[in-house]
XYZ file of C-alpha atoms in Angstrom:
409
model
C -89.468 -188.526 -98.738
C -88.843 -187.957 -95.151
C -91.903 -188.861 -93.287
C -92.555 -186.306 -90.998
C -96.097 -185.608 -88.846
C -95.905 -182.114 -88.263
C -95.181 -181.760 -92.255
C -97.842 -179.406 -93.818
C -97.259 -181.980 -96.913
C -96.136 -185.219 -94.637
C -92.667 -184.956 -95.896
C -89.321 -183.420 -93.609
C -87.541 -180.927 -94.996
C -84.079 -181.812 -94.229
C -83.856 -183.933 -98.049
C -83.114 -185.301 -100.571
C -82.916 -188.350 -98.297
C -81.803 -191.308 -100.598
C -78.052 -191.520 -100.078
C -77.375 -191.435 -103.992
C -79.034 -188.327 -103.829
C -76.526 -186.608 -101.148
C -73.316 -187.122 -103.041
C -72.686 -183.396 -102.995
C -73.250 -182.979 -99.818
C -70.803 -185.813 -98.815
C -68.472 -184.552 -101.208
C -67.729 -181.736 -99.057
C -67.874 -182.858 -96.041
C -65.423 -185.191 -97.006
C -63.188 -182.479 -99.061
C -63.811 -180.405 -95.365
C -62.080 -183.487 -93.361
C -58.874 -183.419 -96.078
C -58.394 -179.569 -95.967
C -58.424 -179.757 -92.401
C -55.865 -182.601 -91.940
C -58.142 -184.863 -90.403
C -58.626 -187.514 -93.344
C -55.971 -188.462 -95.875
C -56.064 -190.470 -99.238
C -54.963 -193.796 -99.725
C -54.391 -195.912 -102.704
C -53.668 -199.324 -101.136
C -55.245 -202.370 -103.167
C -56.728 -205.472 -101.544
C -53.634 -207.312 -102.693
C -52.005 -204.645 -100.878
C -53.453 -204.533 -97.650
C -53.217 -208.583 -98.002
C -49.721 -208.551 -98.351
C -49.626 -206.189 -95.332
C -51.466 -208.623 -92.950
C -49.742 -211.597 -93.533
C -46.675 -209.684 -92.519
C -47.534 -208.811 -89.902
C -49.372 -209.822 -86.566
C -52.933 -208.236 -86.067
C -52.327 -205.772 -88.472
C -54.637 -202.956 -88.157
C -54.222 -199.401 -90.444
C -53.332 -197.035 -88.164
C -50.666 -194.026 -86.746
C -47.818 -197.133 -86.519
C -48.644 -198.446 -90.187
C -50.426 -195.860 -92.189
C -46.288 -194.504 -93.010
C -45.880 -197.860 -94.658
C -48.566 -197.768 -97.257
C -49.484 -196.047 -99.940
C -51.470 -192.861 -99.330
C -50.648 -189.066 -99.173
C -48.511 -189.545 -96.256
C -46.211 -191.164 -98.370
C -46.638 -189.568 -101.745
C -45.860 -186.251 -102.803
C -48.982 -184.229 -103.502
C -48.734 -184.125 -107.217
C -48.528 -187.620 -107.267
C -51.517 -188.094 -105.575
C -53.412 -185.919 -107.750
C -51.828 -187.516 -110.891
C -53.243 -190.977 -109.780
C -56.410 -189.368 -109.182
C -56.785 -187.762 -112.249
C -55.596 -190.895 -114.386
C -58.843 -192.461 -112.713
C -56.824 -194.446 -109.972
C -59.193 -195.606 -107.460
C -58.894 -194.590 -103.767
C -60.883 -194.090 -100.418
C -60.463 -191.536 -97.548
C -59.188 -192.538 -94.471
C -60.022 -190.631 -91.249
C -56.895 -190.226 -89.146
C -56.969 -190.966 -85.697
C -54.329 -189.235 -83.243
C -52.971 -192.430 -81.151
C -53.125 -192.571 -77.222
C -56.040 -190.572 -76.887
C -59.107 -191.656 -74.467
C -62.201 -191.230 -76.333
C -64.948 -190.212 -73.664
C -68.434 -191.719 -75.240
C -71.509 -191.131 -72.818
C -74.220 -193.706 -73.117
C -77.603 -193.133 -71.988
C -77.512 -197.101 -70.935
C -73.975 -198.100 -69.850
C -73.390 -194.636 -68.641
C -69.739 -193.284 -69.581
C -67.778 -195.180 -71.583
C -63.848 -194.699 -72.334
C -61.850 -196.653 -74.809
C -58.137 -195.296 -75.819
C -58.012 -194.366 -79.616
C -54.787 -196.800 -79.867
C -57.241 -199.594 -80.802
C -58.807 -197.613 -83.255
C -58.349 -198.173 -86.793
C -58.120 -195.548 -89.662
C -61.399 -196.449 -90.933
C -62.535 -195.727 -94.804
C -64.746 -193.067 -94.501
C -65.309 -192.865 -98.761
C -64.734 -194.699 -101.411
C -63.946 -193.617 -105.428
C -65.070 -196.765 -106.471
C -68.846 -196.078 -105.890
C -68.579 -192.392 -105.489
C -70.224 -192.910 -101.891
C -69.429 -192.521 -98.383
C -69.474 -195.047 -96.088
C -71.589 -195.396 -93.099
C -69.431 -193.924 -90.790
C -69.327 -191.036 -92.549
C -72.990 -190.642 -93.956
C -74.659 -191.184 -90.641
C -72.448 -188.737 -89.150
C -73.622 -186.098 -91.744
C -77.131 -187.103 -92.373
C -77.527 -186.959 -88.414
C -76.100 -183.516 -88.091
C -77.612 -181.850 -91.456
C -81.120 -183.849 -90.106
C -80.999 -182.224 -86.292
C -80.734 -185.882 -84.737
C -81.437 -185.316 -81.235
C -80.801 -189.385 -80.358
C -78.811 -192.249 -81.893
C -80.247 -195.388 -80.508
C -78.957 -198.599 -82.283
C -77.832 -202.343 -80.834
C -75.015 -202.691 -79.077
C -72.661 -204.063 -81.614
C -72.171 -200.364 -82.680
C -70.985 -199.541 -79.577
C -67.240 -199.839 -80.615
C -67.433 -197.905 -83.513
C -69.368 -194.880 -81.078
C -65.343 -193.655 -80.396
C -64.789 -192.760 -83.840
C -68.217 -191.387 -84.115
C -67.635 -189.106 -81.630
C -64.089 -188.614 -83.091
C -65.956 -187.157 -86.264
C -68.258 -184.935 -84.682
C -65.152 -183.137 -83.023
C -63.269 -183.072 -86.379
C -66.440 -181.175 -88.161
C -66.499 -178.946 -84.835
C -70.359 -180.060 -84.088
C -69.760 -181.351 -80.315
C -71.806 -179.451 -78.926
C -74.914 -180.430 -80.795
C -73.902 -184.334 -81.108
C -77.029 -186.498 -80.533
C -77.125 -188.404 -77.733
C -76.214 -192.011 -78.124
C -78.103 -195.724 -76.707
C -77.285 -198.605 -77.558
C -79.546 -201.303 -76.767
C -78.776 -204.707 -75.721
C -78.956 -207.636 -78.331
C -81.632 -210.349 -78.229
C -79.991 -213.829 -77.329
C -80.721 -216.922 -79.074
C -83.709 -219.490 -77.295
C -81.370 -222.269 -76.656
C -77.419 -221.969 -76.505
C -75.349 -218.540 -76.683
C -75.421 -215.616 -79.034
C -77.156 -213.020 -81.328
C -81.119 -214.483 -81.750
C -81.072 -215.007 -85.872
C -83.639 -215.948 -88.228
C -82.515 -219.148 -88.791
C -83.311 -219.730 -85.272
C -87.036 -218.925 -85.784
C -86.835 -221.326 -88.997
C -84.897 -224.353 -86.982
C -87.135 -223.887 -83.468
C -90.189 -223.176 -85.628
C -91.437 -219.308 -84.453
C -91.222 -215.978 -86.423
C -88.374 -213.580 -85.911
C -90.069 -211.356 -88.628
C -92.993 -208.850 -88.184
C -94.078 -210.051 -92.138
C -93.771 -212.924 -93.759
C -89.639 -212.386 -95.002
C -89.444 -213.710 -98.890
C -85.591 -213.905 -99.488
C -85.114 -212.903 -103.119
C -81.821 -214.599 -103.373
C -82.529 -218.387 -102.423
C -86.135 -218.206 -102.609
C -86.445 -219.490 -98.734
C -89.627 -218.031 -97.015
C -89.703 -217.301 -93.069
C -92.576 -217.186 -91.335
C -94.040 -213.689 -89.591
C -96.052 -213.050 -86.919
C -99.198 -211.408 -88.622
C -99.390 -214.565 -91.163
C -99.060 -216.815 -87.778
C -102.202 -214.913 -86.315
C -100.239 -212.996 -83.535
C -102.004 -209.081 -82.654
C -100.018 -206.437 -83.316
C -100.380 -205.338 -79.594
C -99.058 -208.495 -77.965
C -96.234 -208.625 -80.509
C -95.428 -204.747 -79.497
C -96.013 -205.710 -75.363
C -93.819 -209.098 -75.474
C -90.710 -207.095 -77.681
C -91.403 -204.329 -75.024
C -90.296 -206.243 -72.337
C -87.707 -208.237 -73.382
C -84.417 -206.008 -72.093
C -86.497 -203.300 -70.430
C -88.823 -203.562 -67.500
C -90.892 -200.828 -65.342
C -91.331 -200.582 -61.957
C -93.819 -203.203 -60.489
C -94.712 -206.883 -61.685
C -97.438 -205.496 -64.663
C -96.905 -207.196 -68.047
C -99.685 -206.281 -70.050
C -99.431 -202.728 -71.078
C -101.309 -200.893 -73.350
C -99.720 -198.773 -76.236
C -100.166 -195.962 -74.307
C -98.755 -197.315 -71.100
C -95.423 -198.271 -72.608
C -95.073 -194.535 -74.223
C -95.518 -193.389 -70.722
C -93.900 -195.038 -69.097
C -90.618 -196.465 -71.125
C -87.351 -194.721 -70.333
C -84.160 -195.552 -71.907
C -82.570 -195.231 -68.431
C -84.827 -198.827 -67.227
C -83.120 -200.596 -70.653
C -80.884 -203.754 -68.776
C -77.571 -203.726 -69.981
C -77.025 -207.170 -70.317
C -78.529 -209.157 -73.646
C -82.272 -211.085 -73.614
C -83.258 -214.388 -74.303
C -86.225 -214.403 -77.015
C -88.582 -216.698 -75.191
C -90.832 -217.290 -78.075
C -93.414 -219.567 -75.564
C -93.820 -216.374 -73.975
C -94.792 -214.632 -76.721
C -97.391 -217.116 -77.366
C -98.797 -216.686 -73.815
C -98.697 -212.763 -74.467
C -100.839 -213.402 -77.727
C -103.140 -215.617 -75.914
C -103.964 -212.903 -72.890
C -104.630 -210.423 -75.923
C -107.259 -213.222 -77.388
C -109.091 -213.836 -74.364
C -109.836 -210.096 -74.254
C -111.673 -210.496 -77.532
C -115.761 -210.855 -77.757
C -116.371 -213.872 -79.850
C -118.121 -212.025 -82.630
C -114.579 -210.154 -83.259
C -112.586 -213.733 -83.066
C -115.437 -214.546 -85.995
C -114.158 -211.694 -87.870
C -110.899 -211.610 -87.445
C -110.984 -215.562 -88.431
C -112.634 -214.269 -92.169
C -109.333 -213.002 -93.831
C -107.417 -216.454 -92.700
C -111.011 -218.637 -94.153
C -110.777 -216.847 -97.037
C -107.471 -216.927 -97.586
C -107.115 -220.872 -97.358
C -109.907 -221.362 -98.427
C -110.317 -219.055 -101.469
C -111.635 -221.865 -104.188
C -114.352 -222.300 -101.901
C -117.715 -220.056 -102.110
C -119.368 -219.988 -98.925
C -121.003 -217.775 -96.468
C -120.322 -217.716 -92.977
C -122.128 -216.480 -89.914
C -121.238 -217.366 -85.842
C -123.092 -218.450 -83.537
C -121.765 -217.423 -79.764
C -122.148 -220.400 -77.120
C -121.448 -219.874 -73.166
C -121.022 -223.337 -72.913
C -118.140 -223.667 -74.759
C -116.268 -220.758 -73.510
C -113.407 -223.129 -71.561
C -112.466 -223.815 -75.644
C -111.626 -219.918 -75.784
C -108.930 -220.350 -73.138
C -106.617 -222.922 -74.931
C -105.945 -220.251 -77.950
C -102.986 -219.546 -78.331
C -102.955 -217.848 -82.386
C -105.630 -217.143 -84.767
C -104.029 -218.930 -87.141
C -102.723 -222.040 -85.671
C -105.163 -223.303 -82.593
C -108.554 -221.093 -83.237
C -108.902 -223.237 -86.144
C -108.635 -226.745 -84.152
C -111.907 -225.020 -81.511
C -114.023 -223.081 -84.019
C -115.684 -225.560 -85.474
C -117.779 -224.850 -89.386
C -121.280 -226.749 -89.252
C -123.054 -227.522 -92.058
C -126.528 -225.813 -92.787
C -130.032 -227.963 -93.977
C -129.194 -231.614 -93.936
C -131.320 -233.507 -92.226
C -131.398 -235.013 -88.934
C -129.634 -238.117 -89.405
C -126.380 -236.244 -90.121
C -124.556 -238.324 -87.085
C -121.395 -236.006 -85.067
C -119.615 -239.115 -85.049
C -118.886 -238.933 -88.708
C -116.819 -235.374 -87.934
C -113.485 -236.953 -88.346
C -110.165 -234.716 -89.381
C -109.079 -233.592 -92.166
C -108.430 -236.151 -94.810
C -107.359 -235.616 -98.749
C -110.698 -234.406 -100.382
C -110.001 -232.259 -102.877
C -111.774 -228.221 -102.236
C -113.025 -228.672 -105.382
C -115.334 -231.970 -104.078
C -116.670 -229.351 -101.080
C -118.003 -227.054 -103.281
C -120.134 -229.170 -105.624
C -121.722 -230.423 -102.280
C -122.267 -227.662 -100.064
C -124.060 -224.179 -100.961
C -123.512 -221.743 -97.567
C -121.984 -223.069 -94.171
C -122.565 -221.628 -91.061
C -119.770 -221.065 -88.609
C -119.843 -221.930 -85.397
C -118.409 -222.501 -81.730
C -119.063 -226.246 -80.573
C -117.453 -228.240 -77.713
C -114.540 -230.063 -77.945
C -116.685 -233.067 -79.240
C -117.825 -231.397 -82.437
C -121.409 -232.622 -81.080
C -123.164 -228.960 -79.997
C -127.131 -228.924 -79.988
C -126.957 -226.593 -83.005
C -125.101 -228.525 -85.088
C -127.259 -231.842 -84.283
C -130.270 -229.913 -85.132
C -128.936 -228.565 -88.635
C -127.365 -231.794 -89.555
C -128.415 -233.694 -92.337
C -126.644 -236.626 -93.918
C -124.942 -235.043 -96.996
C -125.397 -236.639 -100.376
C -121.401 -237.723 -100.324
C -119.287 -238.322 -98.137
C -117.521 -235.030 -96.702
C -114.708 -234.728 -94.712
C -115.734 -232.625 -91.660
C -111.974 -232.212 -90.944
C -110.962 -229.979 -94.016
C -114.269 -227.440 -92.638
C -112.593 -227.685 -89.100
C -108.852 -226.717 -89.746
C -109.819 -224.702 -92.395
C -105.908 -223.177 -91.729
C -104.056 -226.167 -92.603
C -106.233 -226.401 -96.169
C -104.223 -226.339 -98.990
């Protein structure tokens, strides 16, 4: 619980850290907000609050409304503990004073005001569940954890008023965190907030992992399944929305914890230029020996190929480098210039009958071949090594299904 370096045992000691475990402790911080006058109770049903906006015009719960519900403004006290005790449910409502400019500094946008008039009373807990909401717990969990920043998108940066609102209320101003909030990443093509179903419909990954979604059984693609490095994923998300001084764009981990500063973040949203990614991946690639690209190739071999029992070996070739320099992914291109030769046939084994990948089954390759050897050839299939090993096999064999091993079923 807590994951914390400097730990003796690895583990903070600000827990328990599962919200369902902290219901005490929001218990009375929320009991602290009603004794002080600064939340109120509120027994309003959806049908209610329904009712309430179709009468009227933008309705919002708030200092001009919050007399015409139902909540301890407008019951007595002992009725509000009589529906409480006869198991009524009901949330907490922070009250906010009207006409009052909130004062919210951002470490991005700088100072922001907005005037608490166009702040709602929001629900800050909820009977039903016996849990706070997030307005609440982070508020809490923040303070209690010794939070020094808050740095979240910027679609939170509305709700930072009441935030700050809350810290005042519990009297912990002077140690609130400070707040960031970071600008969104924009869709490819078109206007607004970059989505997964973008990745899905333009074909790139918007997940680090492979995504599984439990609920419609869809699967979205991620960028260590696609063959992208960690460390160009990490530079191109780096970049996109914050920038250092100077034209470098390859940075090493080290680099960007250097020299990254929350004061160089652009205010304004990002496009997710996925092609640039690719080229990002690609510089990282070309910094690899060939012997690691051999290795690194194993896991996706094996995994595509997994009904297959082979051995595999490389074979480096400076002719062939200029091949090297069109990868883009491990997963997706390597596999189209790292070719798989096969090892003792004889010499009439002709390149011409490398052809791609037709439908032979895996299970056809294996009663045929005993060990392959891996290797680099040109862009002809036709290298000096290969020529030399070949031997016509004693079926036909579809060269193709060894070659793009990652499309193999």
């Amino acid at each position: 619980e807590g994951i914390c370096q400097d730990a003796p045992n690895g583990k903070g000691d600000h827990g328990p850290y599962r919200q369902s475990e902290r219901r005490e402790i929001y218990h009375q911080y929320v009991d602290q907000l009603l004794a002080s006058g600064n939340a109120y109770i509120a027994f309003d049903t959806p049908e209610q609050l329904e009712a309430k906006r179709a009468e009227i015009a933008n309705f919002q719960y708030d200092a001009r409304t919050r007399e015409q519900m139902v909540n301890s403004f407008t019951l007595s006290k002992e009725e509000v503990e009589a529906r409480i005790a006869a198991g009524e449910k009901y949330v907490v409502r922070f009250k906010v004073e009207p006409n009052i400019d909130v004062h919210v500094y951002d470490l991005i946008r700088g100072e922001v005001v907005i005037n608490s008039n166009i702040l709602d009373d929001k629900v800050l807990y909820k009977s039903a569940d016996d849990l706070p909401t997030y307005h609440l717990a982070n508020i809490v969990d923040d303070h209690l954890m010794e939070i020094s920043h808050v740095i979240r998108g910027e679609e939170w940066l509305p709700s930072a008023p009441l935030h700050v609102l809350l810290y005042k209320a519990f009297g912990w101003e002077d140690t609130m965190p400070e707040f960031a909030h970071l600008p969104l990443l924009l869709k490819p093509d078109g206007n607004g907030k970059l989505s997964k179903r973008d990745g899905d419909r333009l074909g790139f990954p918007v997940f680090p992992l492979e995504f599984h979604n439990q609920k419609d059984g869809s699967v979205s693609s991620g960028y260590r399944e696609e063959g992208y490095y960690p460390e160009a994923v990490i530079n191109f998300l780096a970049l996109l929305g914050w920038h250092a001084t100077g034209d470098q764009e390859m940075y090493t981990m080290q680099e960007l914890i250097d020299q990254f500063s929350l004061e160089r973040v652009s205010k304004s949203g990002a496009k997710f230029d996925y092609e640039k990614g690719k080229w990002f991946n690609h510089q990282y690639l070309q910094l690899k020996s060939d012997e690691e690209l051999a290795e690194q190739f194993m896991p996706i071999l094996d995994t595509k190929l997994s009904t297959l029992n082979f051995q595999l070996s490389y074979t480096s070739s400076a002719s062939d480098r200029s091949s090297k320099g069109e990868i883009r992914t491990l997963n997706i291109q390597l596999s189209t210039r790292y070719y798989l030769c096969f090892k003792g046939f004889s010499p009439i084994f002709k390149p011409k009958a490398i052809f791609k990948r037709s439908d032979l089954q895996a299970a056809m390759l294996r009663s045929q071949l005993s060990s392959l050897t891996r290797e680099r050839a040109s862009n002809q299939a036709n290298s000096p090594s290969c020529k030399s090993r070949g031997q016509q096999p004693s079926g036909r064999i579809c060269y193709g299904l060894i070659t793009q091993p990652s499309k193999a079923p």
